[in-house]
Coordinates of C-alpha atoms in Angstrom, one line a residue:
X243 CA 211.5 69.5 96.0
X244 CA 207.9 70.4 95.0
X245 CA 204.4 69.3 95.8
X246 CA 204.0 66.7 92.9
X247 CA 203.1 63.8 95.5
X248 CA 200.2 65.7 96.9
X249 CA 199.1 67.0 93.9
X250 CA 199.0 63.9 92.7
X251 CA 196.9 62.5 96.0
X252 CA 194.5 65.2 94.8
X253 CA 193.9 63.8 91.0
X254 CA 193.6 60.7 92.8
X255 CA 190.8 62.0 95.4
X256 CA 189.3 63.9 92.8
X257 CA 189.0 60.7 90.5
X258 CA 187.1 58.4 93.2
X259 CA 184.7 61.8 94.2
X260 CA 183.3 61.8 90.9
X261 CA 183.2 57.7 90.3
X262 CA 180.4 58.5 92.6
X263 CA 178.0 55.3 93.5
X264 CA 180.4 53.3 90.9
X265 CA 179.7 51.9 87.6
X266 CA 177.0 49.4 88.7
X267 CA 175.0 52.1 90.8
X268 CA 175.7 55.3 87.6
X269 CA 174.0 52.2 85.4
X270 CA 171.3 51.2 87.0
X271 CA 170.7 55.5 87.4
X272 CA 170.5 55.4 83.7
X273 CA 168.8 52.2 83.0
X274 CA 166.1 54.1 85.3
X275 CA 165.5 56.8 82.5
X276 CA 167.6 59.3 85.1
X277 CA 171.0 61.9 84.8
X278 CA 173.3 61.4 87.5
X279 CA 174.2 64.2 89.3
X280 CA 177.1 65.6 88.0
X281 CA 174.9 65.1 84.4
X282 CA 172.5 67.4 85.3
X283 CA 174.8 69.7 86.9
X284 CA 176.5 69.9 83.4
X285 CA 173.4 69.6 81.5
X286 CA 172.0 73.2 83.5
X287 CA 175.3 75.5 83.9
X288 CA 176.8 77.4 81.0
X289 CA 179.8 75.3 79.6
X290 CA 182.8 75.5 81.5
X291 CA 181.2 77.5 84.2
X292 CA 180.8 75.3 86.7
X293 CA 182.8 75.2 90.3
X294 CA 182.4 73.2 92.8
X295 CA 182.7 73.4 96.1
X296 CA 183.3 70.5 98.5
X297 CA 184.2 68.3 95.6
X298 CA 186.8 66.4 98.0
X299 CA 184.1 65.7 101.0
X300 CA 183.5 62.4 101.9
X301 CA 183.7 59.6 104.3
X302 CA 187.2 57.7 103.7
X303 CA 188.7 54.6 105.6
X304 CA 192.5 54.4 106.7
X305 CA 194.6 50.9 107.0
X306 CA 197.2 51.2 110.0
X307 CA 199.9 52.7 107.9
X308 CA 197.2 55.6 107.3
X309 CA 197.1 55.0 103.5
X310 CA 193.6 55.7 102.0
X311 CA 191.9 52.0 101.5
X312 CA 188.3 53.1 100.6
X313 CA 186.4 56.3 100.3
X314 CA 182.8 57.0 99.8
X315 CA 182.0 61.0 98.3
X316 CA 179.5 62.8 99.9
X317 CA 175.9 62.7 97.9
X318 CA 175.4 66.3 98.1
X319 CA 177.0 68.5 95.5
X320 CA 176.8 72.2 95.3
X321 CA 179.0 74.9 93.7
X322 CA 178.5 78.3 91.5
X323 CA 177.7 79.0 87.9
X324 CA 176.2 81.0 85.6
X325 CA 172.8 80.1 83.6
X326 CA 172.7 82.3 80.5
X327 CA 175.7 84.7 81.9
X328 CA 173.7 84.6 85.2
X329 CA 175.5 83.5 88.2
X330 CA 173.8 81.1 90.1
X331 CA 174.4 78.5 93.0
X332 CA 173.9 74.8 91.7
X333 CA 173.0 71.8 93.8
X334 CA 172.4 68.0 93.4
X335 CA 171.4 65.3 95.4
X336 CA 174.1 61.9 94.1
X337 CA 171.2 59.4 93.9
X338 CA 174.0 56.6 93.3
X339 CA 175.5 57.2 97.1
X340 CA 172.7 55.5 99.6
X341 CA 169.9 56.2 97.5
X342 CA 170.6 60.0 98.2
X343 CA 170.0 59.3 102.3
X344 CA 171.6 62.5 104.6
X345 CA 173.6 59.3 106.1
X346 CA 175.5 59.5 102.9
X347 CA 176.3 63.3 103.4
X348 CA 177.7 66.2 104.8
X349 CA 175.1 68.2 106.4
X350 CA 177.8 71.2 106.7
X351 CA 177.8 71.1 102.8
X352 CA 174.1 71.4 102.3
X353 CA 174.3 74.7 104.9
X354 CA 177.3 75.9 103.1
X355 CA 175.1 75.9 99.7
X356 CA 172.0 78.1 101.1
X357 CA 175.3 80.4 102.9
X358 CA 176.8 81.1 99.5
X359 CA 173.7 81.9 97.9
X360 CA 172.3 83.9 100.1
X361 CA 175.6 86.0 101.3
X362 CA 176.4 86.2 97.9
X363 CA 172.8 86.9 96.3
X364 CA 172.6 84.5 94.1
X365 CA 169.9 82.3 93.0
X366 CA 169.6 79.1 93.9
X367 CA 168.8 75.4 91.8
X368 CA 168.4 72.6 93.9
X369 CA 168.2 69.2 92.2
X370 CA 166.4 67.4 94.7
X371 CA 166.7 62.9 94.7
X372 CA 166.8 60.8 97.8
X373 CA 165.5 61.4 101.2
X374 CA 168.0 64.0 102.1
X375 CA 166.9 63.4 106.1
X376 CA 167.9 61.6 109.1
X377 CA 168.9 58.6 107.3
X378 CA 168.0 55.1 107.4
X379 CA 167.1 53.4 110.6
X380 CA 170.5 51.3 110.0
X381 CA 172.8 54.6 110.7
X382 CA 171.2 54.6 113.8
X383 CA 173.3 51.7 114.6
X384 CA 176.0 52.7 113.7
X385 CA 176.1 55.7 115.2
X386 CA 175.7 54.3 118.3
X387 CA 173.1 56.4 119.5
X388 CA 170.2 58.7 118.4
X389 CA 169.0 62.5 118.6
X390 CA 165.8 65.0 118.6
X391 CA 165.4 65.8 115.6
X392 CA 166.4 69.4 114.1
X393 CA 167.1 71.0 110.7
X394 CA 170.5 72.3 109.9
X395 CA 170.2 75.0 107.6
X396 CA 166.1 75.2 107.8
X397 CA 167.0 79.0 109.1
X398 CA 169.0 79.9 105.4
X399 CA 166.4 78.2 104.1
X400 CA 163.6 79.8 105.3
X401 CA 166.2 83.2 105.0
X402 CA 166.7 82.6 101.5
X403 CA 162.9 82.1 100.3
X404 CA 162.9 86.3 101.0
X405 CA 165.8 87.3 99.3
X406 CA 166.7 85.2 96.3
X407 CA 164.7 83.0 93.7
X408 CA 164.6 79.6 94.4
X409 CA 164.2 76.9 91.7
X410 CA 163.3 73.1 93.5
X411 CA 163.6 70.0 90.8
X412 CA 162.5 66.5 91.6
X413 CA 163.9 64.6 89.8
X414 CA 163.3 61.2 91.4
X415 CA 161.8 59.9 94.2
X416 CA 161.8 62.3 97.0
X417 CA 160.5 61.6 100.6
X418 CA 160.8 63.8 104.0
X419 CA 163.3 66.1 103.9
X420 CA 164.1 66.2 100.7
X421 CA 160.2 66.5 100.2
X422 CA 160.3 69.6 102.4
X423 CA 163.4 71.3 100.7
X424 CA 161.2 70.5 97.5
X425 CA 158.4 73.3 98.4
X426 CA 160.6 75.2 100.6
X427 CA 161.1 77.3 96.7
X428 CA 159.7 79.7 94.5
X429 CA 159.4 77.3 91.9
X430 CA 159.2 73.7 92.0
X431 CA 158.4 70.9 89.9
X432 CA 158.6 67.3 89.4
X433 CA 159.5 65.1 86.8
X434 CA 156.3 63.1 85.5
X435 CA 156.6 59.1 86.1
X436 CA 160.3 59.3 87.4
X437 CA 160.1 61.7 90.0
X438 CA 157.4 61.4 93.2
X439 CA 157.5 62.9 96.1
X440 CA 156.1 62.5 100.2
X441 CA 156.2 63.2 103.4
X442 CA 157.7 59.1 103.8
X443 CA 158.0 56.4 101.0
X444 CA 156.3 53.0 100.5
X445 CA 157.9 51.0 102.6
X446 CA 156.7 53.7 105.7
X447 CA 154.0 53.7 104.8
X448 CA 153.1 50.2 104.6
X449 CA 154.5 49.6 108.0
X450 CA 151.3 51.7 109.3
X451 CA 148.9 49.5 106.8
X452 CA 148.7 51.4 103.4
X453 CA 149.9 49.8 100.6
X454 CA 150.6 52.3 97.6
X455 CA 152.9 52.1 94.6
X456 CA 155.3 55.9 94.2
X457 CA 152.7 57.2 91.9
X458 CA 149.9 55.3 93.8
X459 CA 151.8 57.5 97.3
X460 CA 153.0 60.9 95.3
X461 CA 153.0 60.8 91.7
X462 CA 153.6 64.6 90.0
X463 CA 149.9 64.5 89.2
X464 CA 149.1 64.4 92.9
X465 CA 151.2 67.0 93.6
X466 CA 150.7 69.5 90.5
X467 CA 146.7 69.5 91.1
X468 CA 147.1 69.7 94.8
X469 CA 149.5 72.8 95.1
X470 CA 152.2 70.8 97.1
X471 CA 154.7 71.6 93.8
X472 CA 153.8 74.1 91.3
X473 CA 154.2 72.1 88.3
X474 CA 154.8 68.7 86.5
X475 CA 157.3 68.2 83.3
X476 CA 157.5 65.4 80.8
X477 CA 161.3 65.3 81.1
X478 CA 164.7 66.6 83.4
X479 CA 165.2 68.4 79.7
X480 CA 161.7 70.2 79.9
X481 CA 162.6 71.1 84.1
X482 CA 166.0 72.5 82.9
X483 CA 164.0 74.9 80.2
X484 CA 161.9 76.1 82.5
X485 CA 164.0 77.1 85.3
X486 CA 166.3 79.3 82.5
X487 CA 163.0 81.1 81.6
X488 CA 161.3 81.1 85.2
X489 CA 164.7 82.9 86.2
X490 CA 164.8 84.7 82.9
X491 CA 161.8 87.2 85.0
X492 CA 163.1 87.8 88.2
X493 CA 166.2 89.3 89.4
X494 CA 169.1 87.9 91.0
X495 CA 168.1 89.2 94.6
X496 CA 165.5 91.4 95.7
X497 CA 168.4 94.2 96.4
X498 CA 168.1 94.4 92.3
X499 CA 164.9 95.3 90.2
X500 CA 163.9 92.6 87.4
X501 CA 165.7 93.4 83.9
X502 CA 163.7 94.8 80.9
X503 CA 164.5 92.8 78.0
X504 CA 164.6 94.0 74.4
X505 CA 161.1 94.9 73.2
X506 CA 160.1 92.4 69.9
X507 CA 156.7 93.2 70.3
X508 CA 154.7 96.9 69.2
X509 CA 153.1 98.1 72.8
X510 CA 150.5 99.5 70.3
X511 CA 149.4 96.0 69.0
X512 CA 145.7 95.6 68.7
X513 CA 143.7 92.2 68.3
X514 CA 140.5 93.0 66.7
X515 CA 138.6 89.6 68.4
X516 CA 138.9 91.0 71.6
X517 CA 135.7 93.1 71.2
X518 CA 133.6 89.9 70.7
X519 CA 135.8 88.2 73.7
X520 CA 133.7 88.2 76.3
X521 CA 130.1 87.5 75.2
X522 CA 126.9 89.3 75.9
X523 CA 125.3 86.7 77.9
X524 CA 126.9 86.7 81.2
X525 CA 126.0 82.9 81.5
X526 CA 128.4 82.0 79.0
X527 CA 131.9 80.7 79.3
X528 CA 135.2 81.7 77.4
X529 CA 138.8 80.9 77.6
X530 CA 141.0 83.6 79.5
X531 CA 144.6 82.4 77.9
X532 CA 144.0 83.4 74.3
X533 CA 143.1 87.0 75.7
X534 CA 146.8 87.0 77.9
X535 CA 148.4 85.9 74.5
X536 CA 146.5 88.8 72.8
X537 CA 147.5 91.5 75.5
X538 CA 151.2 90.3 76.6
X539 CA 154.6 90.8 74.8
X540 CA 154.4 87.9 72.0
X541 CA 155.7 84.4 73.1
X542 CA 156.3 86.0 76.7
X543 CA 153.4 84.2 78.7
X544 CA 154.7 81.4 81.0
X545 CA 152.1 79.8 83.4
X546 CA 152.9 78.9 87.0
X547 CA 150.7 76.1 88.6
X548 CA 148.1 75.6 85.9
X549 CA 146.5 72.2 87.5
X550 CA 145.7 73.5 90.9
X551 CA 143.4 76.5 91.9
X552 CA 142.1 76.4 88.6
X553 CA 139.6 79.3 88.5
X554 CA 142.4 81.7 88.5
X555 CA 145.6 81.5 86.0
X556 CA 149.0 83.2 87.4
X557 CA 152.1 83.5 85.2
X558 CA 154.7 85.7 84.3
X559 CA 155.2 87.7 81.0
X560 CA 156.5 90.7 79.6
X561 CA 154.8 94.4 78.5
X562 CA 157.1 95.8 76.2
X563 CA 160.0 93.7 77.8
X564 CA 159.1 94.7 81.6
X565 CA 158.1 91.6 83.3
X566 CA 155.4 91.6 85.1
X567 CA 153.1 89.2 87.1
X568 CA 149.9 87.9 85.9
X569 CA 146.5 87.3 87.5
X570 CA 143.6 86.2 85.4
X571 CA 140.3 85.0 86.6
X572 CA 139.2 81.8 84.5
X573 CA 135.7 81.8 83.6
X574 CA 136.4 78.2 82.5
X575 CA 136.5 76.7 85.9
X576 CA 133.4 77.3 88.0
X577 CA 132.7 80.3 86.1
X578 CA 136.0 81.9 87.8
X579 CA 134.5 81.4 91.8
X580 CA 136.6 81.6 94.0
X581 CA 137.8 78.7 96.1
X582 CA 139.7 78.0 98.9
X583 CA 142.8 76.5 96.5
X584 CA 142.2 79.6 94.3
X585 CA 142.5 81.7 97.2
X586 CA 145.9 80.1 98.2
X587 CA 147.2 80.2 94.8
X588 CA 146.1 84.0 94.5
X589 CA 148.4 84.9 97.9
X590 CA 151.2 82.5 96.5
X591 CA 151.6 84.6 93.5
X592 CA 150.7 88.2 94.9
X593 CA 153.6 87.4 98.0
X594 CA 155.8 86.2 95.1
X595 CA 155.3 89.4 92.9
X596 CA 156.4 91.6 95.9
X597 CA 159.0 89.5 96.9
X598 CA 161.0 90.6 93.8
X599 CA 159.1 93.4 92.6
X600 CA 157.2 92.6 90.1
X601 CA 154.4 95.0 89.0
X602 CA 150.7 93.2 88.9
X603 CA 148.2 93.1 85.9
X604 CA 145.2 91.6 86.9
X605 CA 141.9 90.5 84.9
X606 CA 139.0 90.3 86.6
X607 CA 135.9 88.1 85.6
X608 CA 135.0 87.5 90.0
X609 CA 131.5 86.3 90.7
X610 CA 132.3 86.1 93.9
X611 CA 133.4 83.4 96.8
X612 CA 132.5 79.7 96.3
X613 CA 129.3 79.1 98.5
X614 CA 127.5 75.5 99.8
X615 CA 129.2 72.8 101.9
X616 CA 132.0 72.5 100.1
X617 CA 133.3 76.0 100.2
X618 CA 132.7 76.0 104.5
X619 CA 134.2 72.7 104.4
X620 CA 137.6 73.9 103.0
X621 CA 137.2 77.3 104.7
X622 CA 137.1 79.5 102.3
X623 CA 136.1 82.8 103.9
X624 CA 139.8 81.9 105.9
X625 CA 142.1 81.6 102.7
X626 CA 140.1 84.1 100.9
X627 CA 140.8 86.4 103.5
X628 CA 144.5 85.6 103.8
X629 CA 144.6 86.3 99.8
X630 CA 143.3 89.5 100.5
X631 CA 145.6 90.8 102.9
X632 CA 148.6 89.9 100.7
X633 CA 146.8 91.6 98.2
X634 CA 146.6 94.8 100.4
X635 CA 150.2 94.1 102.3
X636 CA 151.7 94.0 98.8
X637 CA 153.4 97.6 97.6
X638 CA 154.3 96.9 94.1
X639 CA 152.1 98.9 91.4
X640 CA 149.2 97.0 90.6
X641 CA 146.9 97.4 87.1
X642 CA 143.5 96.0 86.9
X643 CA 141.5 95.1 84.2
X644 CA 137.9 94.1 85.2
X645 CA 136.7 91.8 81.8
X646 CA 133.1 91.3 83.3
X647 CA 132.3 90.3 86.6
X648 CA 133.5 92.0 90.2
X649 CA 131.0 90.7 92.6
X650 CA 131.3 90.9 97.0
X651 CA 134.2 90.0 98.9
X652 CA 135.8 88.1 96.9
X653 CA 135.5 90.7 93.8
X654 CA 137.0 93.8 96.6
X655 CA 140.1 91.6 95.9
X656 CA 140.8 92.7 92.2
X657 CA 143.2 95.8 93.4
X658 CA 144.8 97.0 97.1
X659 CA 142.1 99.9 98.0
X660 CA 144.7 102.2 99.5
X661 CA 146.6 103.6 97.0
X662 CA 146.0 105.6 93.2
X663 CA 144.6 102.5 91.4
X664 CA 145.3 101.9 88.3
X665 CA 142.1 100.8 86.8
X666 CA 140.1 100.5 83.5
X667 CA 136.9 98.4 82.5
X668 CA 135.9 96.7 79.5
X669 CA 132.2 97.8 78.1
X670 CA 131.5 94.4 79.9
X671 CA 131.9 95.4 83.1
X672 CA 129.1 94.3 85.6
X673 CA 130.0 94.7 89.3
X674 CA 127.8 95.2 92.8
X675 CA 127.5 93.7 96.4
X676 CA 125.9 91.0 94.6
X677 CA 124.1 90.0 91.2
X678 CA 121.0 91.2 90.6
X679 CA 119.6 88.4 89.7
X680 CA 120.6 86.8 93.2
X681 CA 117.9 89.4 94.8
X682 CA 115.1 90.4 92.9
X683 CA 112.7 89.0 94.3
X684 CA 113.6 89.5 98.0
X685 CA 114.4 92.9 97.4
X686 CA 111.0 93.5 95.5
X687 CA 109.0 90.9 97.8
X688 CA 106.2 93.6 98.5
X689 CA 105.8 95.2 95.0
X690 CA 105.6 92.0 93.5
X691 CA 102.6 90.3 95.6
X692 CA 100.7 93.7 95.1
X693 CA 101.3 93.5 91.0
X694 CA 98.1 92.2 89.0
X695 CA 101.0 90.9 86.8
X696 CA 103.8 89.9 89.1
X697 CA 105.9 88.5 86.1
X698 CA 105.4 91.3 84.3
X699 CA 106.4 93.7 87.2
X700 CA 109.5 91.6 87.6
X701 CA 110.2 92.0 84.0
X702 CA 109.5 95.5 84.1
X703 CA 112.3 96.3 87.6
X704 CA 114.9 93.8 85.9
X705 CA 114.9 96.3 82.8
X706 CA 115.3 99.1 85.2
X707 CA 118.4 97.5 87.0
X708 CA 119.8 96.7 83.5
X709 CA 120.1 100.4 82.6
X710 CA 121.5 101.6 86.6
X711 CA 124.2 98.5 86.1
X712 CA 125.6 99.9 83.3
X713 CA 129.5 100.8 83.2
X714 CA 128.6 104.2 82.3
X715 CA 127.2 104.9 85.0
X716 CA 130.3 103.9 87.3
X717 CA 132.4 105.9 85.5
X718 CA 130.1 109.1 85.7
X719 CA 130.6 108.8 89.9
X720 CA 134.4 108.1 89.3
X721 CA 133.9 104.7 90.1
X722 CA 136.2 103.5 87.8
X723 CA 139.2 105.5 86.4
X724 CA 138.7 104.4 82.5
X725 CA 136.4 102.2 80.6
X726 CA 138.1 101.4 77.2
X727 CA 137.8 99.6 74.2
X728 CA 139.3 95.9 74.6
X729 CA 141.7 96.0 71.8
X730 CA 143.5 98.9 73.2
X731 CA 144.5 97.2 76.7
X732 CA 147.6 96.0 75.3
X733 CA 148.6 99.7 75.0
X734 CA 147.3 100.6 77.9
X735 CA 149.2 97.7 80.3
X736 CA 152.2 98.4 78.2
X737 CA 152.2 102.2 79.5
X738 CA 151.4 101.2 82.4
X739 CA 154.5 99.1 82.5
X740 CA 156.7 101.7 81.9
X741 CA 155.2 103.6 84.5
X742 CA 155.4 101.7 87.4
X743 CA 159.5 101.0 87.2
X744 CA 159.0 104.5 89.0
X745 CA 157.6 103.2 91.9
X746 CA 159.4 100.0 92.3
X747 CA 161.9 100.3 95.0
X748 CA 164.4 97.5 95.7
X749 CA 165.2 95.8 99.0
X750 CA 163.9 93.2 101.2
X751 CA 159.8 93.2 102.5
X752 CA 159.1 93.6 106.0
X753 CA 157.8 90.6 106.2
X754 CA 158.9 87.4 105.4
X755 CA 157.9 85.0 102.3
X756 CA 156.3 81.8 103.6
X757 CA 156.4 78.8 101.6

């Protein structure tokens, strides 16, 4: 006699775990312009690749005889895949079970998830809807007691952020827990007028006197323009496509190097407007992203937080197929000063270049630090500071570009000073302790009241200053290694490229990666 009873038991179990919330619940999911979670599970992973685990966890109920009357599946779901031949570790909150609530699940399932990926290196998608915390107060209740609050799993979490990529989608409302496993990632983002996300919902939030709608509370505009996630979507469809490419950089752990893929670009490609890029009057603006389109592999530019920290634009892309990490200053937003925000977007990016050794390619248009009110209000010199050091902490080969402007503290931060740097200047270049036009007249206070003609005298040292400020002059003291014509950075980054897959070395940092 075989095991056809149990087997049968099994296509049984199986059958009610993926009913999920039930018809009425999987409808009203839909009729909410939302994928249920085995959708999106199936809508990510290669066909056919999928395998879950835990796919039988649940919370069933037992008449006398012991016969299985009811049973409600876990909301969490997690198992391995591959994304483009890519194995990967794929989770989903079941919005359909409790409105996604941790009552609903199996917390040993959730620590399971962030176990496989990390013991097994591989990268890991969280598709993140519900509260995914303590509960509702009602659980309380029927547990019979309550707790002090911990984590389970906050450690692989945390673990995880240092060794593998991380990819957090909201895809639905998303409040405390679930909030925090939403930033606890490399990449996160949220689904525009679906998704929302905070530290507690509405309904919390009302009970201590502030009435807000979701998107009143934590729409993805919030969040994209204040940091919390990196990014806001128009669609799940739009999230999916840019978790493949966001992936498509890095590797699979940071015991691997990232992939070169096959060049389709010419490294010696030269775009004759960039000589007339940056214009001869330094008061005038121009847009950075045309020039990164100019310089990196065709097509290969893909932004990372574009609505927050705005004075500085990070992104991945590709020299000659290496992928490489990309810091730009933006003229465009307050002629490229640094703020506190841009500060904490610079250290985000730098600490997630080294993380999974990516070389750096910055270009540098830095008139320095935000000053006033405003910038000791948001305490600037602190974050800018902190960008610094991850500047100088990170060992990954770095190539700098200075477009115009390198001015004080804030412009010390376009390359780590203790290593062969791997500079070059556009004719552009204008750098200092501080613009000259900031202290002329201090600096010339005495000559200046003595002159018959003091605007004429002031006329007269400007000119002088003009000529000592000159590139060429830098480069004469081996101030800079290379001043170059503009349409030949492309070649330039591209060799450089190429050259620093010498230095990369693969392994975990010293120090951990911090959300």
């Amino acid at each position: 006699m075989g095991w056809e009873k149990e087997v049968e038991e099994l296509r049984q179990r199986q059958q009610l775990a993926h009913a999920m919330g039930g018809p009425e619940k999987l409808a009203r999911q839909k009729a909410a312009g939302r994928m249920d979670a085995r959708a999106r599970i199936a809508a990510v992973a290669d066909p056919g690749s999928f395998r879950e685990v835990g796919e039988l966890a649940g919370f069933a109920t037992y008449g006398a005889d012991g016969a299985l009357e009811a049973f409600r599946p876990a909301n969490f779901l997690f198992g391995h895949a591959t994304i483009d031949g890519r194995p990967v570790v794929l989770t989903a909150d079941d919005f359909t079970v409790r409105g996604g609530a941790a009552d609903a699940s199996l917390h040993r399932k959730l620590i399971a998830a962030e176990q496989l990926a990390h013991d097994y290196r591989m990268p890991l998608i969280r598709m993140i809807e519900g509260t995914g915390g303590g509960g509702s107060v009602k659980s309380l209740e029927e547990m019979g007691h309550t707790y002090i609050p911990e984590i389970p799993g906050w450690d692989l979490m945390t673990a995880n952020l240092s060794h593998l990529p991380v990819v957090a989608l909201g895809l639905g409302p998303v409040a405390g827990l679930g909030a925090g496993r939403m930033v606890m990632a490399h990449l996160s983002l949220l689904v525009e007028g679906v998704a929302q996300m905070f530290v507690a919902g509405p309904p919390v939030v009302a009970a201590a006197g502030e009435t807000r709608t979701k998107e009143e509370l934590g729409g993805a505009v919030i969040h994209a323009t204040n940091g919390a996630v990196d990014d806001r979507v128009e669609s799940e469809a739009e999230a999916f496509a840019r978790l493949r490419r966001f992936l498509s950089y890095l590797p699979s752990s940071v015991y691997e190097l990232p992939a070169r893929t096959p060049p389709t670009d010419r490294p010696d490609r030269a775009e004759d407007w960039l000589i007339r890029a940056v214009p001869r009057d330094s008061r005038h603006l121009y847009p950075i992203r045309p020039i990164l389109e100019a310089i990196v592999d065709k097509g290969s530019l893909f932004e990372l937080g574009a609505e927050w920290g705005p004075a500085i634009v990070t992104a991945f892309a590709r020299l000659d197929g290496w992928p490489v990490a990309i810091l730009a200053s933006n003229p465009e937003a307050l002629g490229g000063l640094w703020t506190a925000a841009t500060a904490r977007k610079v250290e985000r990016m730098v600490d997630l270049a080294d993380t999974f050794h990516l070389p750096v390619v910055h270009l540098v248009d830095n008139p320095g630090f935000l000053i006033g009110r405003r910038a000791e209000e948001e305490a600037t010199i602190r974050w800018g500071s902190r960008a610094l050091a991850a500047i100088h902490q990170a060992r990954v080969p770095w190539a700098t570009v200075i477009l115009r402007k390198a001015y004080g503290m804030a412009g010390s931060a376009h390359a780590p000073a203790d290593r062969f740097r791997w500079r070059m200047a556009w004719p552009s270049g204008d750098w200092g302790s501080l613009p000259i036009s900031g202290g002329l007249e201090a600096a010339y206070r005495a000559e200046l009241e003595a002159a018959e003609d003091p605007a004429a005298r002031l006329a007269e040292i400007r000119a002088r200053l003009e000529r000592v400020r000159s590139p060429f002059r830098t480069a004469e003291r081996f101030g800079i290694e290379a001043i170059i014509d503009p349409r030949a950075t492309r070649a330039e980054l591209c060799a450089f490229a190429e050259a620093a897959q010498r230095a990369l070395v693969p392994g975990p940092r010293a120090r951990g990666l911090r959300p």
